[in-house]
Short mmCIF file of C-alpha atoms and ligand atoms in Angstrom, two decimals:
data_model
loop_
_atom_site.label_atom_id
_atom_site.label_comp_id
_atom_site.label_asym_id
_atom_site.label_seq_id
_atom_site.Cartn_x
_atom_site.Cartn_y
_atom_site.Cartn_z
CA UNK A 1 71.50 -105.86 -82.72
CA UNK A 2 74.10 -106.63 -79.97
CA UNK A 3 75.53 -103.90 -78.20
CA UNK A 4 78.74 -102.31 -79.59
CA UNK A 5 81.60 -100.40 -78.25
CA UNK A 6 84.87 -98.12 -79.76
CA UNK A 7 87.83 -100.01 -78.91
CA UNK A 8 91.21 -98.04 -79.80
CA UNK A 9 93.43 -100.29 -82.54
CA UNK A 10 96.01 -97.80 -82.93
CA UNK A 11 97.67 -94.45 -82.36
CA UNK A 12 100.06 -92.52 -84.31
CA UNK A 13 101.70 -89.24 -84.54
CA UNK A 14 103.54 -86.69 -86.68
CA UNK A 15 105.41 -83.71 -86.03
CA UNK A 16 107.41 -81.81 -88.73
CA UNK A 17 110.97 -81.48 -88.94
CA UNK A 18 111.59 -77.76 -88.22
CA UNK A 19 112.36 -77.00 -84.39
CA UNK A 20 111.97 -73.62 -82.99
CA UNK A 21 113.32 -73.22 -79.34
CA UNK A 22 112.61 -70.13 -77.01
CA UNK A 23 116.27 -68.63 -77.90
CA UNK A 24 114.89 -68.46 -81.52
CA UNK A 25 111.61 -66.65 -79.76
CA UNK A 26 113.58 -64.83 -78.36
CA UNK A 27 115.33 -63.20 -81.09
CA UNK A 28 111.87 -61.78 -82.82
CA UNK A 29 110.26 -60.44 -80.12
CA UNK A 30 110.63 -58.98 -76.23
CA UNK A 31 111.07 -62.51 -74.50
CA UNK A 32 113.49 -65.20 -72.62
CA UNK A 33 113.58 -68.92 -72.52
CA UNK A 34 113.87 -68.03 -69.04
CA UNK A 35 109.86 -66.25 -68.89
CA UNK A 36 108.71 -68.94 -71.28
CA UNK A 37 110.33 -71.36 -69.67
CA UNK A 38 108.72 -70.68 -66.31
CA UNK A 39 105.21 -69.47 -67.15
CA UNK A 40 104.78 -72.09 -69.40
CA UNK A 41 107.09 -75.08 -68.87
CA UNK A 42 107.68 -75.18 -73.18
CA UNK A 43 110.89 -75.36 -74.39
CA UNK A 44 110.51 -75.70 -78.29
CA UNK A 45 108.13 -75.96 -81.06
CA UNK A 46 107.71 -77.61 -84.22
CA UNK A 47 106.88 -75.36 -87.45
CA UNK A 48 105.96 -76.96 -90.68
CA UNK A 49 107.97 -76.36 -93.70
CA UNK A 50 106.56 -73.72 -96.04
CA UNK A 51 104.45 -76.58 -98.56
CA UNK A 52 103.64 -78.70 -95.84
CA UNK A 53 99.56 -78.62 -95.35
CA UNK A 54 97.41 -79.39 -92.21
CA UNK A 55 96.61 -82.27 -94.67
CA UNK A 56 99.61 -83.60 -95.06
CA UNK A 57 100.60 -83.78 -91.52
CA UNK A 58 97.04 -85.48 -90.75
CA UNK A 59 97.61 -87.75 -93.62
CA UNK A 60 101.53 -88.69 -91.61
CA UNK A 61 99.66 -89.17 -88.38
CA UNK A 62 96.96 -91.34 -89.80
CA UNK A 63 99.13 -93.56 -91.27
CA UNK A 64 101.27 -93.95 -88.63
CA UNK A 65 97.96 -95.12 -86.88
CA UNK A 66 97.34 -97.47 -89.18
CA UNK A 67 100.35 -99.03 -89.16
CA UNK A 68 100.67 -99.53 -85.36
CA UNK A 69 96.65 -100.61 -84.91
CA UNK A 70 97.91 -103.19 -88.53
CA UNK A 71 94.64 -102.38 -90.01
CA UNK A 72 95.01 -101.31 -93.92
CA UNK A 73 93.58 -98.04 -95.21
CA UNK A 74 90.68 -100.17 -97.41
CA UNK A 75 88.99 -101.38 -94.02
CA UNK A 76 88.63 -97.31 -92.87
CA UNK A 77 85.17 -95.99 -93.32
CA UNK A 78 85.49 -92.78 -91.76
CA UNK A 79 87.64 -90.56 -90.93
CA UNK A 80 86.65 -87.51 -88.39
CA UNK A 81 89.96 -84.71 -88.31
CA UNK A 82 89.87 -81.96 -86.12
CA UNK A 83 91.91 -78.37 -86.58
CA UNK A 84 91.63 -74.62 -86.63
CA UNK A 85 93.69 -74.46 -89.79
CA UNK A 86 91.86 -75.89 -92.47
CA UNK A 87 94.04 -76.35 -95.98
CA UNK A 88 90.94 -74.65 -97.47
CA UNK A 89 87.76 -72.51 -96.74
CA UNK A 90 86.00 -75.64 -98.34
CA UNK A 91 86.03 -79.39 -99.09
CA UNK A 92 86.21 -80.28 -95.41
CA UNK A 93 90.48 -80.79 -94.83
CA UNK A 94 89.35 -84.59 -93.75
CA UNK A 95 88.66 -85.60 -97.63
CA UNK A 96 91.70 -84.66 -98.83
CA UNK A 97 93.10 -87.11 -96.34
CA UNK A 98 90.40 -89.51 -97.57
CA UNK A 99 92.44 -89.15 -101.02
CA UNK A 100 95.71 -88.76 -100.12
CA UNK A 101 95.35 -92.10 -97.61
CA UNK A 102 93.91 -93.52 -100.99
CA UNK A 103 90.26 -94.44 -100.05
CA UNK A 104 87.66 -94.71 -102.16
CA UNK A 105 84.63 -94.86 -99.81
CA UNK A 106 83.51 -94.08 -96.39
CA UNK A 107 82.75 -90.74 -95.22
CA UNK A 108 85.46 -87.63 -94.07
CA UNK A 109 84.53 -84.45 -92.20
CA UNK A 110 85.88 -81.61 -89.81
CA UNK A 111 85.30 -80.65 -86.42
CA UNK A 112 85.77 -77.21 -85.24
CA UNK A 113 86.69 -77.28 -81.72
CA UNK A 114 90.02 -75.79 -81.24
CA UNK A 115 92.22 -76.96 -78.66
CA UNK A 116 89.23 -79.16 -77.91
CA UNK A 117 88.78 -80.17 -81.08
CA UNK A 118 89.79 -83.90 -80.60
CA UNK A 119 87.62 -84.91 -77.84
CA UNK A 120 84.58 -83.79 -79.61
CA UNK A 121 85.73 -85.49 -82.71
CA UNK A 122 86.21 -88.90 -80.85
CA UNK A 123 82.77 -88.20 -78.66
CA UNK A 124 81.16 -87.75 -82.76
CA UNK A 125 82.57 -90.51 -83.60
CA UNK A 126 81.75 -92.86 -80.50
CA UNK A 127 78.37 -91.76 -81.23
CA UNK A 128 78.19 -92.80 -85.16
CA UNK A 129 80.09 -95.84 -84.75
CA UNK A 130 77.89 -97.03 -81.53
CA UNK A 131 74.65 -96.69 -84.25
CA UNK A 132 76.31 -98.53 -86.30
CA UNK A 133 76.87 -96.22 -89.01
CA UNK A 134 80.86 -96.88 -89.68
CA UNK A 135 82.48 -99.41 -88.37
CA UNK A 136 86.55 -98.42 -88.46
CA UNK A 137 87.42 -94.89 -87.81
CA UNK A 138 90.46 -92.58 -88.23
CA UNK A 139 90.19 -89.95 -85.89
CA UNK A 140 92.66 -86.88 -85.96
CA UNK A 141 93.85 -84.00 -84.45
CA UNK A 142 95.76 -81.68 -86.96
CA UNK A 143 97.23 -78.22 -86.99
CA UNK A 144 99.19 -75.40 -88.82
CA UNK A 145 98.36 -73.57 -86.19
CA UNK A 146 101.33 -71.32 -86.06
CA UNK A 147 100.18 -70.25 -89.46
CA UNK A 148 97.30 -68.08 -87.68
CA UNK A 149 100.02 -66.41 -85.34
CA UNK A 150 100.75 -62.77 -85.05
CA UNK A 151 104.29 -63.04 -84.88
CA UNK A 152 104.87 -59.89 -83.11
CA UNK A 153 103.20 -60.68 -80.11
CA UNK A 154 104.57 -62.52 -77.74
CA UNK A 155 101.76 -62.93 -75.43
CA UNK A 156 100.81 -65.66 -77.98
CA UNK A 157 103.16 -66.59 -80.71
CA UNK A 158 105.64 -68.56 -77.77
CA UNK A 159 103.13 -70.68 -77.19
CA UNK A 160 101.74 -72.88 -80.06
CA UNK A 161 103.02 -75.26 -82.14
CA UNK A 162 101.95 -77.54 -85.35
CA UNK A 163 101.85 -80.92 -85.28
CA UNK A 164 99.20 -84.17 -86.36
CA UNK A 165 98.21 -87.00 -83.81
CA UNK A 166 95.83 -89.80 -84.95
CA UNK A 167 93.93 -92.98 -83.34
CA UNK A 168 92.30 -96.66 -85.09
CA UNK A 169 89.36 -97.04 -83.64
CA UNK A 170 87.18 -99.93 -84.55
CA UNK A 171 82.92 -100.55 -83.34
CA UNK A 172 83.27 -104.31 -82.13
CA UNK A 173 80.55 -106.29 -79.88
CA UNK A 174 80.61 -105.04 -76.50
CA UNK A 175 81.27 -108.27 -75.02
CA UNK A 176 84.25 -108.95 -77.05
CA UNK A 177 85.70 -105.50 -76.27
CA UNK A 178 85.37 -107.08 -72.44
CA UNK A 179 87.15 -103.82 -70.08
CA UNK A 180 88.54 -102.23 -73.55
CA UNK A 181 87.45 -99.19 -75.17
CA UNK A 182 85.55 -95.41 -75.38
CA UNK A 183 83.89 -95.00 -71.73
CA UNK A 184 82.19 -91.81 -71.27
CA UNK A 185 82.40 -88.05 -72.83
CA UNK A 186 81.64 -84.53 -71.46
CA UNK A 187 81.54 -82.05 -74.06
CA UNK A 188 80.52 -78.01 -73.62
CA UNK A 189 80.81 -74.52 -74.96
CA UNK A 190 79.92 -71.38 -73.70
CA UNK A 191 80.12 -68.90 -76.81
CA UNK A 192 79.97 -65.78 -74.52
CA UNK A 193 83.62 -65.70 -73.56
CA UNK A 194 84.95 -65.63 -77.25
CA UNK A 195 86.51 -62.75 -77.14
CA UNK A 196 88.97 -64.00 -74.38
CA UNK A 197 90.45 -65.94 -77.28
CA UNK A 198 89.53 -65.90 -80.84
CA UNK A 199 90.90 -65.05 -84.59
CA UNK A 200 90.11 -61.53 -85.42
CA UNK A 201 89.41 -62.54 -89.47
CA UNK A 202 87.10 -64.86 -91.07
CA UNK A 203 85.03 -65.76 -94.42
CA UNK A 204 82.40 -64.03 -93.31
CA UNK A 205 83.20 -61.49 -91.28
CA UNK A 206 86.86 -59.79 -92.59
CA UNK A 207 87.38 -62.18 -95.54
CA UNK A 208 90.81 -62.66 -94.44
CA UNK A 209 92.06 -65.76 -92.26
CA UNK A 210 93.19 -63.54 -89.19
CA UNK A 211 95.32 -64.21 -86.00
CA UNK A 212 94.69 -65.54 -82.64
CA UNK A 213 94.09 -63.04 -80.06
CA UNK A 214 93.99 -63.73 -76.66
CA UNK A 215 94.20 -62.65 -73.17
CA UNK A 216 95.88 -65.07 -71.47
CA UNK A 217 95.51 -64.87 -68.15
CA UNK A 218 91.79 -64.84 -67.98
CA UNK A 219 91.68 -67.91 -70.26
CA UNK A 220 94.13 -69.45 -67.66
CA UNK A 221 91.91 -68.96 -64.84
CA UNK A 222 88.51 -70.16 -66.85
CA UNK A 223 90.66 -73.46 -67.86
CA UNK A 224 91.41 -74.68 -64.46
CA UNK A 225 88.05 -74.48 -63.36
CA UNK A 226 86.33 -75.48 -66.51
CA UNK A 227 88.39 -78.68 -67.27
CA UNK A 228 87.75 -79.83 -63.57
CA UNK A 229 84.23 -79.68 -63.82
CA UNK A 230 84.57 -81.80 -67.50
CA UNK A 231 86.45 -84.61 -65.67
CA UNK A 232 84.31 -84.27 -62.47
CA UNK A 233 81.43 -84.89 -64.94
CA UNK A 234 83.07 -88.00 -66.78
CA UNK A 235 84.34 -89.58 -63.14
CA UNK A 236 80.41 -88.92 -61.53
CA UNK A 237 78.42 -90.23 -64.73
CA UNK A 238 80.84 -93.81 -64.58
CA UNK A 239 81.70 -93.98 -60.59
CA UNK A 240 85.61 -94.13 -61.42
CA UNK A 241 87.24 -92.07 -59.01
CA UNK A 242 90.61 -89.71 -59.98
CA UNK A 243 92.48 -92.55 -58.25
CA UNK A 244 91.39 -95.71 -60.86
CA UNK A 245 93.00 -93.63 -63.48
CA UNK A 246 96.40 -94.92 -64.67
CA UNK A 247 97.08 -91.72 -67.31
CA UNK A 248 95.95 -88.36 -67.26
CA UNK A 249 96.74 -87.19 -71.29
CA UNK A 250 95.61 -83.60 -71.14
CA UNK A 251 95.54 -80.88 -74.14
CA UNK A 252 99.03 -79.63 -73.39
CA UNK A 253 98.24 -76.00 -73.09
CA UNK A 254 100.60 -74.89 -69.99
CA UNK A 255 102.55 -76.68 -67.84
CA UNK A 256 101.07 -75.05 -64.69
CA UNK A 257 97.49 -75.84 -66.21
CA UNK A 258 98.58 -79.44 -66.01
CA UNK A 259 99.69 -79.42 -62.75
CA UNK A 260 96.80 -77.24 -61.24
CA UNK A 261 94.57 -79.66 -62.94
CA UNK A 262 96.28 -82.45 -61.50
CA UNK A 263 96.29 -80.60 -57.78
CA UNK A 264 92.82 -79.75 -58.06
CA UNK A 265 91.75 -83.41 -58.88
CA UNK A 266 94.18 -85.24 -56.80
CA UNK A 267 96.04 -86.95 -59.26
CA UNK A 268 99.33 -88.17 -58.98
CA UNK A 269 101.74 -85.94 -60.93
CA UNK A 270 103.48 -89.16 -62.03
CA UNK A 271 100.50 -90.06 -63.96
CA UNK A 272 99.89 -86.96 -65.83
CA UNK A 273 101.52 -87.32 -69.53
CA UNK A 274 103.47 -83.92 -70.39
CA UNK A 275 104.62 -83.33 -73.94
CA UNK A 276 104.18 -79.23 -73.86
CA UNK A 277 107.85 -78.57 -73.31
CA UNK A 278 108.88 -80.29 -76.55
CA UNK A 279 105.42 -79.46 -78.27
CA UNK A 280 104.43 -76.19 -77.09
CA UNK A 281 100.27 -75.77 -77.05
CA UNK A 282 99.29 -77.92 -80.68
CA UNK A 283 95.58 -76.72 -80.06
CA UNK A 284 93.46 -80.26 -81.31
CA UNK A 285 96.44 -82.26 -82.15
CA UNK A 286 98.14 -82.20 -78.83
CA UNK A 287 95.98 -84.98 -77.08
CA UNK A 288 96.45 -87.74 -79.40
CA UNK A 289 100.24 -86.48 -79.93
CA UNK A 290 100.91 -87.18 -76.09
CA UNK A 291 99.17 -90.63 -76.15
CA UNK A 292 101.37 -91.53 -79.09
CA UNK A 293 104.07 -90.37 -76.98
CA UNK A 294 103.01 -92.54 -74.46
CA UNK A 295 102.12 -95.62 -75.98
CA UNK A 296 105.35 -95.41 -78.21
CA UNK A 297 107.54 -95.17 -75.04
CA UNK A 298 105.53 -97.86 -74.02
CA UNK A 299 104.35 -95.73 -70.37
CA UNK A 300 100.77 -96.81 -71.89
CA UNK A 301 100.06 -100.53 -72.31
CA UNK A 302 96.73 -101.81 -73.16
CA UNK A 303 93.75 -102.13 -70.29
CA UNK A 304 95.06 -98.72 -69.03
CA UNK A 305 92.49 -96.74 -68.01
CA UNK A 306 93.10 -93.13 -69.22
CA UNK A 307 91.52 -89.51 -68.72
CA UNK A 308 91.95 -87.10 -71.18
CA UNK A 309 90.83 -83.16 -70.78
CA UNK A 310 90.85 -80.16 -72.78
CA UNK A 311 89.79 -76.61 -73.30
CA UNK A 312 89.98 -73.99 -75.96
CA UNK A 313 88.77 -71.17 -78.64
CA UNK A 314 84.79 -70.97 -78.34
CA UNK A 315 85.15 -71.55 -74.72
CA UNK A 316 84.90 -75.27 -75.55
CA UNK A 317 86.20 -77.77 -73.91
CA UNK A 318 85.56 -81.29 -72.44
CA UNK A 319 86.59 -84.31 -71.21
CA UNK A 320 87.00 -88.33 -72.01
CA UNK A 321 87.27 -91.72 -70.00
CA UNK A 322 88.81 -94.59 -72.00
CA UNK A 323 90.20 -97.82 -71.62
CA UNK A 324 92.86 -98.36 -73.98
N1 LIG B 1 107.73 -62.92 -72.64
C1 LIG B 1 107.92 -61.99 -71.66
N2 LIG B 1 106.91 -61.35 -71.07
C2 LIG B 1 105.66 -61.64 -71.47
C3 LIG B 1 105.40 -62.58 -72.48
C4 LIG B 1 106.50 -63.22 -73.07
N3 LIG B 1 106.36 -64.15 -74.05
N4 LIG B 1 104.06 -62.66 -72.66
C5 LIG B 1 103.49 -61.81 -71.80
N5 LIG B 1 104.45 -61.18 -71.08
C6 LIG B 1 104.30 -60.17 -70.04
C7 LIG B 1 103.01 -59.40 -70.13
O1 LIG B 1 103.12 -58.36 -71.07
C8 LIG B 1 102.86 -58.90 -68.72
O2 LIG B 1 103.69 -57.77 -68.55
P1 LIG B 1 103.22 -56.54 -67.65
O3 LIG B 1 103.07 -57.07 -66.27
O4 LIG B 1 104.35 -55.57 -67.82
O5 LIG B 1 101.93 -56.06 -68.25
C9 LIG B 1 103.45 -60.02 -67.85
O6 LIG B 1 104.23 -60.82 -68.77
C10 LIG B 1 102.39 -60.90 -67.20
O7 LIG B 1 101.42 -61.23 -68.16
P2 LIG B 1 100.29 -62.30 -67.87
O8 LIG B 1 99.46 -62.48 -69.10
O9 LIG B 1 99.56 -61.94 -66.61
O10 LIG B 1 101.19 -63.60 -67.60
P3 LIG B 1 100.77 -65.03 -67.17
O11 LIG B 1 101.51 -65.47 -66.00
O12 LIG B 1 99.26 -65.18 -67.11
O13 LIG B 1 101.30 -65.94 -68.38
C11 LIG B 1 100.39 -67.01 -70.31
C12 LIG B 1 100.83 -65.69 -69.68
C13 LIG B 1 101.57 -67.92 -70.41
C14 LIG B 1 99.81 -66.72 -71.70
C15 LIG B 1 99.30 -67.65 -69.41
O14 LIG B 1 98.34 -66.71 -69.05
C16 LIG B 1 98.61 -68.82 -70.07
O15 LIG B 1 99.21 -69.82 -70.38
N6 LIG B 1 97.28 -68.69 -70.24
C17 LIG B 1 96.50 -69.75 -70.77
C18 LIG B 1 96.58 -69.67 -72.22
C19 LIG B 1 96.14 -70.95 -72.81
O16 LIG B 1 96.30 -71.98 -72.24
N7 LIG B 1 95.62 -70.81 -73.97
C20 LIG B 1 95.32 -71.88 -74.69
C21 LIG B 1 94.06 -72.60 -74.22
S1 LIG B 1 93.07 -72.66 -75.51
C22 LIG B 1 94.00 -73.18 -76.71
O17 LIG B 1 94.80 -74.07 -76.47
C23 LIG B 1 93.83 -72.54 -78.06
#
């Protein structure tokens, strides 16, 4: 069998109507725009409506995907989501996008990564697809997150947002693909700093669904350092160096995670795509929801080479080389 390769068809986005800004924050607990503002360069949030499911906003970014990659739903055969907030305990949130988009085969599962979430759902599928086990893939990043909030603490609840972002990706022969498509991926965890960040419930352990705890500025100072070794990792394994990279799509965590990031990498601060202000943190949705952004505003054109980077709950957190 020839060799094959991912090659991204398609990217698409959702993000729901509601729009909370920091003056809102600001009236429900002890903040400012002016502290959010500056420790975290977010400005506003979206907040799903009351019915609206982790489902339903995958479902919205996955066809959006579709549509832009002009691939129709009956040519998917697997769909990978990742998110924190699960419509359910159990079936896996990904099959009820399987029905909703309408498809009647193929395979749909979760990954639970967090704010990582997306890069080690487009690493597992790379890896599937390269077998040649499925051949056209939906892979999403989708959250509710701000259902899991504790909305009297404002160490936390200023900084995440819900939101859905989505990519086609289809396993084609490696020579057709020519300079196009998934490069490398750098994956870990390290399950001994959980308690830096974590839900206090779950199935097994409180039987309730819990909220995000988290002490922030540790997890700040373990991010810088643990994203640049992820990208360090990706750049050494393919001998691109932070200067062959025409967009740096981070998980939009912080603003000044971006740019310290950026600094410690050398990468040009034009380069780096920025959505948290307008976003705030949308844990596994927020990569693919700023290289929607960017492709839609057309900053991203196809052959760019792009970095993405993320880290989150677990620790996890990773890092992927693409040419899109
Ligand atoms: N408004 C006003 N004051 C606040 C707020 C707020 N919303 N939140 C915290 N403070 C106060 C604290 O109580 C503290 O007060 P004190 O000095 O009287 O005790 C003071 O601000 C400083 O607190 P720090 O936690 O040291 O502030 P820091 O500059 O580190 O900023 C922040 C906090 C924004 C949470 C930052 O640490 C951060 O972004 N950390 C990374 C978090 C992150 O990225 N998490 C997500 C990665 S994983 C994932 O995406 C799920």
């Amino acid at each position: 069998m020839s060799e094959l390769r991912c090659v991204i068809e398609g990217v698409g986005g959702y993000l729901p109507e509601r729009v909370m800004t920091n003056a809102e924050l600001a009236g429900m607990v002890d903040t400012s725009d002016e502290w959010i503002r500056e420790r975290t360069g977010i400005r506003e949030r979206h907040i799903a409506a009351d019915d609206e499911l982790t489902s339903d906003i995958a479902t919205a970014a996955a066809k959006a995907a579709l549509d832009h990659a002009g691939i129709d739903v009956s040519e998917v055969d697997l769909i990978v989501l990742a998110t924190t907030t699960p419509d359910q305990t159990f079936p896996a949130t990904a099959t009820a996008v399987q029905a909703k988009l309408g498809m009647e085969g193929g395979a749909a599962f979760d990954v639970q990564a967090v704010c990582s979430g997306f890069l080690f759902a487009l690493a597992t599928a790379d890896s599937m697809m390269k077998q040649g086990l499925f051949k056209t893939a939906i892979v999403i990043g989708a959250e509710t997150f701000t259902r899991i909030l504790d909305w009297s603490d404002r160490g936390t609840c200023v900084l995440f947002g819900d939101g859905g972002g989505a990519v086609v990706m289809r396993a084609i022969d490696a020579a057709e693909a020519g300079e196009r498509g998934l490069i490398a991926h750098h994956v870990r965890t390290d399950g001994r700093k959980s308690d830096l960040l974590h839900v206090d419930g779950g199935v097994s352990s409180t039987g309730t669904v819990g909220q995000v705890r988290m002490i922030g500025n540790q997890v700040f100072k373990h991010a810088v350092t643990n994203i640049s070794s992820a990208v360090r990792a990706v750049l050494e394994e393919t001998g691109y160096s932070a200067d062959d990279i025409d967009w740096f799509v981070p998980h939009q965590a912080n603003q000044r995670i971006l740019d310290g990031v950026a600094k410690k990498l050398k990468i040009d601060e034009a380069k780096v795509v920025s959505t948290v202000a307008l976003h705030g943190n949308t844990s596994a949705a927020s990569i693919p929801l700023a290289l929607w952004t960017a492709v839609q505003d057309g900053r991203i054109k196809s052959g760019d080479l792009i970095l993405s980077e993320a880290m989150g709950g677990g620790f996890s957190w990773g890092a992927s080389l693409f040419r899109y």
